[in-house]
PDB file of C-alpha atoms in Angstrom:
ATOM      1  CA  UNK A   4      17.617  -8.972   1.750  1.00 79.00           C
ATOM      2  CA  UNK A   5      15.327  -6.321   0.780  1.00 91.00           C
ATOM      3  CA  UNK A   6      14.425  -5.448  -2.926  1.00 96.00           C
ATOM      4  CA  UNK A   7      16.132  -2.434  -4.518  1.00 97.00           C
ATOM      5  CA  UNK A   8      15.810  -0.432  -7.286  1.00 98.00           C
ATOM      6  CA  UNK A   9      15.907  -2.230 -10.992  1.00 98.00           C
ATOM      7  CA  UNK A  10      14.666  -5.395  -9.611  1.00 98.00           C
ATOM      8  CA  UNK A  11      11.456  -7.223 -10.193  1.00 98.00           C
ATOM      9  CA  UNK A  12       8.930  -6.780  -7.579  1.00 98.00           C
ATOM     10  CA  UNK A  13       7.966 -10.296  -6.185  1.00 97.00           C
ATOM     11  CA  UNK A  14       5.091 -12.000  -7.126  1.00 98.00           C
ATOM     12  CA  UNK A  15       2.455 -12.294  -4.219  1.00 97.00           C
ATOM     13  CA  UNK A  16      -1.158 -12.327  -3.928  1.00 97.00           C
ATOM     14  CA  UNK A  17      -2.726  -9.808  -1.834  1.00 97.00           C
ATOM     15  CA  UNK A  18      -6.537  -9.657  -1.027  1.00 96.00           C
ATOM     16  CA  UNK A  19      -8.824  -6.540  -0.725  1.00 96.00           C
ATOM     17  CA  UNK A  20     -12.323  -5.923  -0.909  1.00 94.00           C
ATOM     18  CA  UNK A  21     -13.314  -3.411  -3.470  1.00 92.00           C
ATOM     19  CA  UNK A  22     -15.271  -0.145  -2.759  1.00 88.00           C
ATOM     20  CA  UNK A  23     -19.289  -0.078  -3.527  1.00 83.00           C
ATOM     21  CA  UNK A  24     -20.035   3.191  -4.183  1.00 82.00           C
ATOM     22  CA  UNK A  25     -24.025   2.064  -4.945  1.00 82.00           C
ATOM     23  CA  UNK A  26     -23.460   0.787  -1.085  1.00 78.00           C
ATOM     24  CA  UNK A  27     -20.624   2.419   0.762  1.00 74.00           C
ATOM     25  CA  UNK A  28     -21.132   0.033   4.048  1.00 76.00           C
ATOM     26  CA  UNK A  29     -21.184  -3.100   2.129  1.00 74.00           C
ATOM     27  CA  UNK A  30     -18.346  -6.009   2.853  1.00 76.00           C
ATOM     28  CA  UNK A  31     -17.956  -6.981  -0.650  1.00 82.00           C
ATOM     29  CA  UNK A  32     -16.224 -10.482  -1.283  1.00 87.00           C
ATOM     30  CA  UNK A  33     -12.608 -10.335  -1.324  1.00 93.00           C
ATOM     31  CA  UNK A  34     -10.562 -10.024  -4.474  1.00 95.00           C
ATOM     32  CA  UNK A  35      -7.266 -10.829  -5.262  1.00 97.00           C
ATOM     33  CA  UNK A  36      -4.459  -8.392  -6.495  1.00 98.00           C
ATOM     34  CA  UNK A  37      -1.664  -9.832  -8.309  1.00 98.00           C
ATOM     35  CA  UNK A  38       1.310  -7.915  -8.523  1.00 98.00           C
ATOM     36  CA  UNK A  39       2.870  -9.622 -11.688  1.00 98.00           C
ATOM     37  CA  UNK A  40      -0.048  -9.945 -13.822  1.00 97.00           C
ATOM     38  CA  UNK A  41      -1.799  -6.543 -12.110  1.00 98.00           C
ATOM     39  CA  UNK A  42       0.566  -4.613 -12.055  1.00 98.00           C
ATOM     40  CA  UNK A  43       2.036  -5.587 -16.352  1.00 98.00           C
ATOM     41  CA  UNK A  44       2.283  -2.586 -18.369  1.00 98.00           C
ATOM     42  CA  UNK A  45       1.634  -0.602 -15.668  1.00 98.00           C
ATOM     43  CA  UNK A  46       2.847   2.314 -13.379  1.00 98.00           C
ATOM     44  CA  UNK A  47       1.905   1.634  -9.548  1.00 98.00           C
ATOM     45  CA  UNK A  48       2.711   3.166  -6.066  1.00 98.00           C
ATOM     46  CA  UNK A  49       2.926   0.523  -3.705  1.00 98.00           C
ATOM     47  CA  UNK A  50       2.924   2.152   0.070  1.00 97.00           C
ATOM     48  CA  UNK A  51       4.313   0.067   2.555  1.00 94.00           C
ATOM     49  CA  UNK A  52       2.833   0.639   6.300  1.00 92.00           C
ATOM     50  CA  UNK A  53       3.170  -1.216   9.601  1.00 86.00           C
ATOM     51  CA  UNK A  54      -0.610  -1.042  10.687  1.00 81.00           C
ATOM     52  CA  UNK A  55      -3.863   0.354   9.727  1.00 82.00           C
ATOM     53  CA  UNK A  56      -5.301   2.717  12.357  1.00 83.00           C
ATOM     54  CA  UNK A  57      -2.207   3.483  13.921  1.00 77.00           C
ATOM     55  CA  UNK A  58      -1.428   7.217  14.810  1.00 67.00           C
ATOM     56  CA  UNK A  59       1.190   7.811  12.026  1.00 69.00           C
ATOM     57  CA  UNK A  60      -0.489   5.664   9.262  1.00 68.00           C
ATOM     58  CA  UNK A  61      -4.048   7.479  10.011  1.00 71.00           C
ATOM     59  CA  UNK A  62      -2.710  11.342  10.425  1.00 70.00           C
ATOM     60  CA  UNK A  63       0.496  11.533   8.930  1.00 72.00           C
ATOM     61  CA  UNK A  64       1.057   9.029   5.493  1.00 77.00           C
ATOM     62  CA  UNK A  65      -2.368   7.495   4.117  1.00 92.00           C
ATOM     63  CA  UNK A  66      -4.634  10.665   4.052  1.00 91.00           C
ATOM     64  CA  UNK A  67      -2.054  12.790   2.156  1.00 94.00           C
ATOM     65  CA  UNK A  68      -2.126   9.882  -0.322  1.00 96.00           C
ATOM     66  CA  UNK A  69      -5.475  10.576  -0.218  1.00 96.00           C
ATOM     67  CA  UNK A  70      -5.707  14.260  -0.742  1.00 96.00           C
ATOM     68  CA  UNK A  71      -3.056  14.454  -3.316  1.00 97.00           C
ATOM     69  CA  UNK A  72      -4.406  10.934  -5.642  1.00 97.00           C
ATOM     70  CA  UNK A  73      -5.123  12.646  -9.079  1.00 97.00           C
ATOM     71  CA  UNK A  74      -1.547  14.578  -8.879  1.00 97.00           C
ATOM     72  CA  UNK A  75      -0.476  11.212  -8.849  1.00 98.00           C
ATOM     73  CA  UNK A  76      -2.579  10.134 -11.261  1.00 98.00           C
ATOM     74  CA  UNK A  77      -1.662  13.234 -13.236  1.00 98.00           C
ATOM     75  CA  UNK A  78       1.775  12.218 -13.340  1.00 97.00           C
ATOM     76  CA  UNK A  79       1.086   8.903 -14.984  1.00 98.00           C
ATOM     77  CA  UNK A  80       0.142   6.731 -12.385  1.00 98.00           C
ATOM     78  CA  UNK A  81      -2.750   4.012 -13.287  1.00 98.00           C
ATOM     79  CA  UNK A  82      -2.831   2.189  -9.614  1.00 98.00           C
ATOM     80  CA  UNK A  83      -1.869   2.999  -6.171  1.00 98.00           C
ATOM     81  CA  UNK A  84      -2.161   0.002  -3.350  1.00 98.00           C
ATOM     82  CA  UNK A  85      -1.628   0.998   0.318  1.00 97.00           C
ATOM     83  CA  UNK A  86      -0.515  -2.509   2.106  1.00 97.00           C
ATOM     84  CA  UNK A  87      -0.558  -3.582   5.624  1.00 93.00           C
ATOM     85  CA  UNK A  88      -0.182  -6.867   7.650  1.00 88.00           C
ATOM     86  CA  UNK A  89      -3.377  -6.413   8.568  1.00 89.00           C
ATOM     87  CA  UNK A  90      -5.948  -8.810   7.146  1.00 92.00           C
ATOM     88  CA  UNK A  91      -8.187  -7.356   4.376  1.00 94.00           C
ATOM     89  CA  UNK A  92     -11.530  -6.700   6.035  1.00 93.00           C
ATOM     90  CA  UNK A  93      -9.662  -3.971   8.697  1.00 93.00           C
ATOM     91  CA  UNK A  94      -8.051  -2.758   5.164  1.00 94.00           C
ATOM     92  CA  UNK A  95     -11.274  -2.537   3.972  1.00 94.00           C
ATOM     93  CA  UNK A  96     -12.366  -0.225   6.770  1.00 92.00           C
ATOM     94  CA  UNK A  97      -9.563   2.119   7.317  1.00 90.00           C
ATOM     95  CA  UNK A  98     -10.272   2.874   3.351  1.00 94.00           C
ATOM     96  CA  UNK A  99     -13.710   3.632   4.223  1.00 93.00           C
ATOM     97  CA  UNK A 100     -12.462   5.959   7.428  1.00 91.00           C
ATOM     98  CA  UNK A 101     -10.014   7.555   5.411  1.00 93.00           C
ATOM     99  CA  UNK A 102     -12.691   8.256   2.474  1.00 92.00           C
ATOM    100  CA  UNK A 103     -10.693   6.242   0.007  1.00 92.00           C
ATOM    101  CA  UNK A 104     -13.222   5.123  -1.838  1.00 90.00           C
ATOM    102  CA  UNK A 105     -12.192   3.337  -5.566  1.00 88.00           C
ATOM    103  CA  UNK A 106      -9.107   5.331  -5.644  1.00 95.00           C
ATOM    104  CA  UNK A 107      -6.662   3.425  -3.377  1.00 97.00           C
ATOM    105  CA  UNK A 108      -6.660  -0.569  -3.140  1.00 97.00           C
ATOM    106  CA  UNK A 109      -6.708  -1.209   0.464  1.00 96.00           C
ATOM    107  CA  UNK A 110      -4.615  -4.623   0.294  1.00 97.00           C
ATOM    108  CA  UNK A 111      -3.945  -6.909   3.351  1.00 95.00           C
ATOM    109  CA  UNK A 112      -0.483  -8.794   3.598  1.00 92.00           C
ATOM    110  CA  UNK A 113      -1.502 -10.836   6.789  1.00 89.00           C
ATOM    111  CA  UNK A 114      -0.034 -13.697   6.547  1.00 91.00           C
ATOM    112  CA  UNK A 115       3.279 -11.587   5.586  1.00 90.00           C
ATOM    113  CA  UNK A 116       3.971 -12.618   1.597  1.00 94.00           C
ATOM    114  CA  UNK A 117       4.336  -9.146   0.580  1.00 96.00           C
ATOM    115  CA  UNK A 118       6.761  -8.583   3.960  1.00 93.00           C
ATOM    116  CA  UNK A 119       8.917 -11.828   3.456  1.00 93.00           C
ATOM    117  CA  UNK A 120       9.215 -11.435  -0.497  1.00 96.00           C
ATOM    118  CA  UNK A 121      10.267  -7.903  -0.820  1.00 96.00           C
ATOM    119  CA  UNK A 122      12.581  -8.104   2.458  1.00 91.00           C
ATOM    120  CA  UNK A 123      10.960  -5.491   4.185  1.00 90.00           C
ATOM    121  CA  UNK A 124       9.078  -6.888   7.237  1.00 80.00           C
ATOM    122  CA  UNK A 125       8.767  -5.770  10.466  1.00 72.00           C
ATOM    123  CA  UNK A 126       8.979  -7.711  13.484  1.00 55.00           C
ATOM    124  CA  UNK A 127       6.564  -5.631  16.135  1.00 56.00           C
ATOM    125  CA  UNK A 128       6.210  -7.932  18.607  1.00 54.00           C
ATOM    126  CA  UNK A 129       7.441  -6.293  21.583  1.00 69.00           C
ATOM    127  CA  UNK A 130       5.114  -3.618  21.116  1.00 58.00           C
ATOM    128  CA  UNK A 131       2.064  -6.044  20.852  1.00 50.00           C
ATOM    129  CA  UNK A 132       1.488  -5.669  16.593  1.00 59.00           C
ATOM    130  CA  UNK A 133       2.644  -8.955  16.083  1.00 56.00           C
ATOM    131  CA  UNK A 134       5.802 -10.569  14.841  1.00 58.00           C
ATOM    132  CA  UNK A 135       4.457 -10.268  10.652  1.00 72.00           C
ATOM    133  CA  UNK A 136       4.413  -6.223   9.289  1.00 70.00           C
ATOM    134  CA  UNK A 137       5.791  -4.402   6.924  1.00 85.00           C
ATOM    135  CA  UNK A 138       8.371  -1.442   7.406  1.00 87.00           C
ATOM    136  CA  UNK A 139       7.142   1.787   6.202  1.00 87.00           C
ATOM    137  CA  UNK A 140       7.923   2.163   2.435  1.00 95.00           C
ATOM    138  CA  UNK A 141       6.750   3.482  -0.888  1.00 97.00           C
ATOM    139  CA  UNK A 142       8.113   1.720  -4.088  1.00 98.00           C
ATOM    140  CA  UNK A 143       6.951   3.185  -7.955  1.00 98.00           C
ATOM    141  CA  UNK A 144       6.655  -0.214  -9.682  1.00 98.00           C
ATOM    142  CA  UNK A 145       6.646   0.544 -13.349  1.00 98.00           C
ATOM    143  CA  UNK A 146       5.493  -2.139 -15.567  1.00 98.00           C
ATOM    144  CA  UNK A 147       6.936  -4.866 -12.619  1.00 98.00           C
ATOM    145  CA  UNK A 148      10.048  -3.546 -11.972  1.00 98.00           C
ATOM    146  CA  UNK A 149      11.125  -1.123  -8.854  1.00 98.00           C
ATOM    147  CA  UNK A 150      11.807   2.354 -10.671  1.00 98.00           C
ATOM    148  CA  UNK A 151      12.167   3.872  -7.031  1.00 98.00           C
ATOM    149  CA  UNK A 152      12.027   2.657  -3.494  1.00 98.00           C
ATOM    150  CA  UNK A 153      12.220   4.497  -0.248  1.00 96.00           C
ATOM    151  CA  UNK A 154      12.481   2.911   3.326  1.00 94.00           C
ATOM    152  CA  UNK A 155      11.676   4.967   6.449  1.00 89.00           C
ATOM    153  CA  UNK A 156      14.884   4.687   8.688  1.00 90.00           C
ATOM    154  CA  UNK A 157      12.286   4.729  11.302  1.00 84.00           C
ATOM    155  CA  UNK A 158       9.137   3.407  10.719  1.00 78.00           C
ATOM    156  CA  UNK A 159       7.537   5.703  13.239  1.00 79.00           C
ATOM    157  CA  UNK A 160       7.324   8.488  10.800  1.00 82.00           C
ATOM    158  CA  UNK A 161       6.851   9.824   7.251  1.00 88.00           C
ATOM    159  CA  UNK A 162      10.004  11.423   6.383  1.00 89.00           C
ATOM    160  CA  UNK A 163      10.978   9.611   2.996  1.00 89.00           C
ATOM    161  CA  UNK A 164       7.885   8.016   2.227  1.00 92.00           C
ATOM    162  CA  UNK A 165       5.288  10.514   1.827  1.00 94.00           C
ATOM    163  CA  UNK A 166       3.527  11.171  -1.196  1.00 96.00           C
ATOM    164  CA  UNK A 167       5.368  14.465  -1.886  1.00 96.00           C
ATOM    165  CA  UNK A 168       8.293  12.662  -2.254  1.00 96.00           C
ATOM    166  CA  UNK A 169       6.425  10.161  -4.829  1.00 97.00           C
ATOM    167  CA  UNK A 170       5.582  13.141  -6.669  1.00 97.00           C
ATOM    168  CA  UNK A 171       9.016  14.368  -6.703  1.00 97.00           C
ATOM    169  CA  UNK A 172      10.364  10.902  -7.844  1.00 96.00           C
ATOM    170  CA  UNK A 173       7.869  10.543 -10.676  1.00 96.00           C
TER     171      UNK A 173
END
């Protein structure tokens, strides 16, 4: 059953390597985000996609997240994680692509916590992605609860979960 709004978001550990700007091309050890004791007393945007690199994560939903960070930010957000069941190193370099630098954790969920605690996995198997991703989704976690979630009715494209709809929400 997937999470919904009022609940707690689930406690899982997700890994991502965080941006050098003194070295841009580094491969920093991996650190670990925490989303109960990372995400206390705070306001995050936790985007939900199926797979880095892929045609409608890389044009259509991360680089609008991108673009439009310090409206975000302006609105009262203090941390935005972009999550995929990819592992963290390829998170690591679709931030770099996308010229996220320190502005967007890059988080990998790829053994699936994220995907099997919040009830919103993805089985892509058929398609050759694996049987472990997450749906495309965007949830405002304020101070660990769920203050708003949206869920792509197809994960295929950005209709719900875009980050003018975030704004809109906030």
């Amino acid at each position: 059953m997937a999470i919904k709004v009022g609940d707690t978001f689930p406690q899982v550990q997700l890994k991502y390597i965080p941006y050098d700007s003194t070295d841009p091309n580094a491969c920093k050890s991996p650190q670990i985000l925490d989303t109960k004791t990372d995400f206390a007393g705070k306001k995050v945007v936790v985007v939900g996609v199926p797979g880095a690199f892929s045609p409608t994560c890389s044009i259509q939903h991360l680089p609008a997240y991108v673009t439009k960070y310090n409206e975000l930010k302006s609105k009262g957000v203090d941390l935005v994680v972009c999550v995929s069941g990819n592992d963290f190193f390829v998170m690591s370099a679709w931030g770099k692509s996308e010229n996220v630098k320190n502005n967007i954790i890059m988080a990998g969920d790829a053994n699936g916590d994220l995907g099997r605690a919040t009830g919103l996995s993805l089985d892509l198997a058929k398609v050759g992605l694996g049987s472990v991703r997450l749906t495309r989704f965007v949830a405002i976690v304020d101070d660990g609860k769920v203050a708003h979630l949206d869920i792509e009715p197809d994960p295929t494209g950005v209709t719900v979960t875009g980050v003018d709809s975030v704004i809109a929400a906030l």
